[in-house]
Protein backbone atom coordinates (compact mmCIF):
# COMPACT_ATOMS: atom_id res chain seq x y z
CA MET A 1 50.31 14.83 -3.68
CA LYS A 2 48.37 14.98 -0.39
CA THR A 3 46.21 17.76 -1.82
CA ILE A 4 45.39 15.70 -4.92
CA LEU A 5 44.52 12.64 -2.83
CA LEU A 6 42.41 14.68 -0.42
CA THR A 7 40.58 16.37 -3.31
CA ALA A 8 39.95 13.03 -5.05
CA PHE A 9 38.67 11.50 -1.79
CA MET A 10 36.32 14.43 -1.17
CA LEU A 11 34.94 14.32 -4.72
CA TRP A 12 34.39 10.56 -4.47
CA ASN A 13 32.70 10.96 -1.08
CA PHE A 14 30.38 13.77 -2.25
CA GLN A 15 29.44 11.77 -5.32
CA GLY A 16 28.27 8.92 -3.05
CA ILE A 17 26.18 11.34 -0.98
CA LYS A 18 24.55 12.72 -4.12
CA ALA A 19 23.69 9.19 -5.33
CA GLN A 20 22.19 8.30 -1.94
CA ASN A 21 20.11 11.48 -1.89
CA THR A 22 18.87 10.76 -5.43
CA ILE A 23 17.78 7.25 -4.41
CA LYS A 24 16.04 8.59 -1.28
CA MET A 25 14.25 11.25 -3.35
CA GLU A 26 13.14 8.66 -5.94
CA ASN A 27 11.85 6.43 -3.13
CA GLN A 28 9.93 9.35 -1.62
CA ILE A 29 8.29 10.02 -4.98
CA GLU A 30 7.27 6.35 -5.26
CA ILE A 31 6.06 6.26 -1.64
CA GLN A 32 3.92 9.33 -2.33
CA ALA A 33 2.44 7.68 -5.44
CA ILE A 34 1.58 4.55 -3.42
CA THR A 35 0.15 6.70 -0.61
CA ASP A 36 -2.10 8.44 -3.15
CA ALA A 37 -3.25 5.07 -4.53
CA ILE A 38 -4.06 3.82 -1.02
CA GLU A 39 -5.85 6.96 0.15
CA ASN A 40 -7.70 7.91 -3.05
CA TYR A 41 -8.62 4.47 -4.39
CA TYR A 42 -8.23 1.80 -1.71
CA PHE A 43 -9.50 3.58 1.43
CA LYS A 44 -12.02 5.74 -0.46
CA GLY A 45 -13.33 2.76 -2.45
CA ILE A 46 -13.79 0.67 0.69
CA TYR A 47 -15.39 3.53 2.65
CA GLU A 48 -17.84 4.50 -0.08
CA GLY A 49 -18.48 0.94 -1.26
CA ASP A 50 -17.37 1.95 -4.75
CA GLU A 51 -16.21 -1.33 -6.30
CA ILE A 52 -15.19 0.38 -9.56
CA LEU A 53 -12.93 2.88 -7.81
CA LEU A 54 -11.55 0.18 -5.51
CA GLY A 55 -11.09 -2.27 -8.38
CA SER A 56 -9.04 0.25 -10.36
CA VAL A 57 -6.14 -0.08 -7.89
CA PHE A 58 -6.03 -3.90 -8.13
CA GLN A 59 -4.25 -5.86 -10.84
CA PRO A 60 -6.75 -8.28 -12.46
CA GLY A 61 -6.36 -11.78 -11.04
CA THR A 62 -5.20 -10.61 -7.61
CA PHE A 63 -5.78 -12.94 -4.66
CA LEU A 64 -6.73 -12.01 -1.09
CA PHE A 65 -5.69 -14.24 1.82
CA GLY A 66 -5.98 -14.05 5.58
CA ASP A 67 -8.28 -14.71 8.48
CA VAL A 68 -11.35 -13.00 9.90
CA LYS A 69 -12.47 -13.84 13.44
CA GLY A 70 -10.05 -16.77 13.37
CA GLN A 71 -11.52 -18.24 10.17
CA PRO A 72 -9.45 -18.65 6.99
CA TYR A 73 -10.21 -16.07 4.31
CA PHE A 74 -9.52 -16.50 0.60
CA LYS A 75 -11.06 -14.64 -2.32
CA THR A 76 -10.27 -13.57 -5.81
CA VAL A 77 -10.35 -9.83 -6.36
CA ASP A 78 -13.54 -10.27 -8.41
CA LEU A 79 -15.35 -11.99 -5.52
CA TYR A 80 -14.04 -9.37 -3.09
CA LEU A 81 -15.26 -6.49 -5.28
CA ASP A 82 -18.65 -8.16 -5.69
CA GLY A 83 -18.89 -8.32 -1.89
CA VAL A 84 -18.02 -4.63 -1.62
CA LYS A 85 -20.69 -3.83 -4.22
CA ASN A 86 -23.41 -5.83 -2.45
CA ARG A 87 -22.83 -4.83 1.19
CA GLN A 88 -23.75 -1.70 3.03
CA SER A 89 -20.78 0.64 2.74
CA PRO A 90 -19.05 1.87 5.89
CA LYS A 91 -20.11 5.38 4.81
CA ASP A 92 -23.79 4.39 4.71
CA SER A 93 -23.59 2.31 7.90
CA GLY A 94 -22.90 5.34 10.08
CA LYS A 95 -20.19 3.40 11.90
CA PRO A 96 -16.68 4.82 12.24
CA PHE A 97 -14.15 4.16 9.49
CA LYS A 98 -10.47 4.88 9.70
CA GLY A 99 -7.76 3.86 7.27
CA GLU A 100 -4.19 4.36 8.39
CA ILE A 101 -0.94 3.72 6.55
CA LEU A 102 1.56 2.26 9.01
CA HIS A 103 4.51 1.64 6.70
CA ILE A 104 5.47 1.53 3.02
CA SER A 105 8.64 -0.11 1.77
CA VAL A 106 9.73 0.27 -1.88
CA VAL A 107 12.43 -1.62 -3.76
CA ASN A 108 12.64 -0.86 -7.48
CA SER A 109 9.23 -1.68 -9.00
CA ILE A 110 7.80 -3.57 -6.01
CA ALA A 111 6.47 -2.37 -2.70
CA VAL A 112 4.70 -3.53 0.45
CA ALA A 113 2.32 -1.40 2.48
CA GLU A 114 1.14 -2.22 6.00
CA LEU A 115 -2.21 -0.68 6.87
CA ASN A 116 -4.70 -0.57 9.70
CA VAL A 117 -8.34 -0.41 8.65
CA LYS A 118 -11.08 0.10 11.27
CA MET A 119 -14.54 -0.50 9.86
CA TYR A 120 -17.83 -1.91 11.08
CA ASP A 121 -16.86 -3.81 14.23
CA PHE A 122 -13.50 -4.94 12.83
CA ASN A 123 -9.95 -3.77 13.09
CA TYR A 124 -8.04 -5.17 10.12
CA ARG A 125 -4.32 -5.27 9.55
CA ASP A 126 -3.73 -5.33 5.80
CA PHE A 127 -0.52 -6.09 3.95
CA LEU A 128 -0.72 -4.97 0.34
CA SER A 129 1.86 -5.99 -2.24
CA PHE A 130 2.26 -3.47 -5.04
CA HIS A 131 3.93 -3.69 -8.42
CA LYS A 132 4.53 -0.72 -10.69
CA ILE A 133 2.97 -1.73 -14.00
CA ASN A 134 2.93 0.66 -16.97
CA GLY A 135 3.77 3.55 -14.65
CA ARG A 136 1.00 2.80 -12.11
CA TRP A 137 1.28 1.22 -8.68
CA LEU A 138 -1.25 -1.63 -8.53
CA ILE A 139 -2.10 -4.06 -5.73
CA VAL A 140 -1.04 -7.56 -6.81
CA ASN A 141 -1.74 -9.34 -3.50
CA LYS A 142 -3.64 -8.57 -0.32
CA MET A 143 -3.23 -10.31 3.02
CA LEU A 144 -5.39 -9.37 5.97
CA THR A 145 -6.16 -10.37 9.50
CA ASP A 146 -8.78 -9.25 11.99
CA THR A 147 -7.06 -7.93 15.13
CA SER A 148 -10.28 -7.02 16.95
CA ARG A 149 -9.91 -9.81 19.52
């Protein structure tokens, strides 16, 4: 009887470990997909001033909120992309640019990424909300603040 109970307990325990490992592996796959979206569309689009590339990672209708140099900041994604299109890109400015992913947290089909973006004379902290829509991770909200002070 002890052997049966011990065997049943071990099987139950190993099954839990396998489920946890599967969830961790799935999360790592999703984190990698979000990392790719940030690096290849968000950072690259900002750096190059490519509003089409940058816009492809945003869900239409997305809002951007925050503060820059202590002043409230609010834009629609369309206004933001128009600004990117009509300014000198960080690449063309000759000033340093560095995008860094600080943290990504995924729960089911939603995620939040915390980033640090150094460009021009600013050091931004961005919080991007993602939603997996039709198999793609898209930014559905952006909050930012200028931490240069």
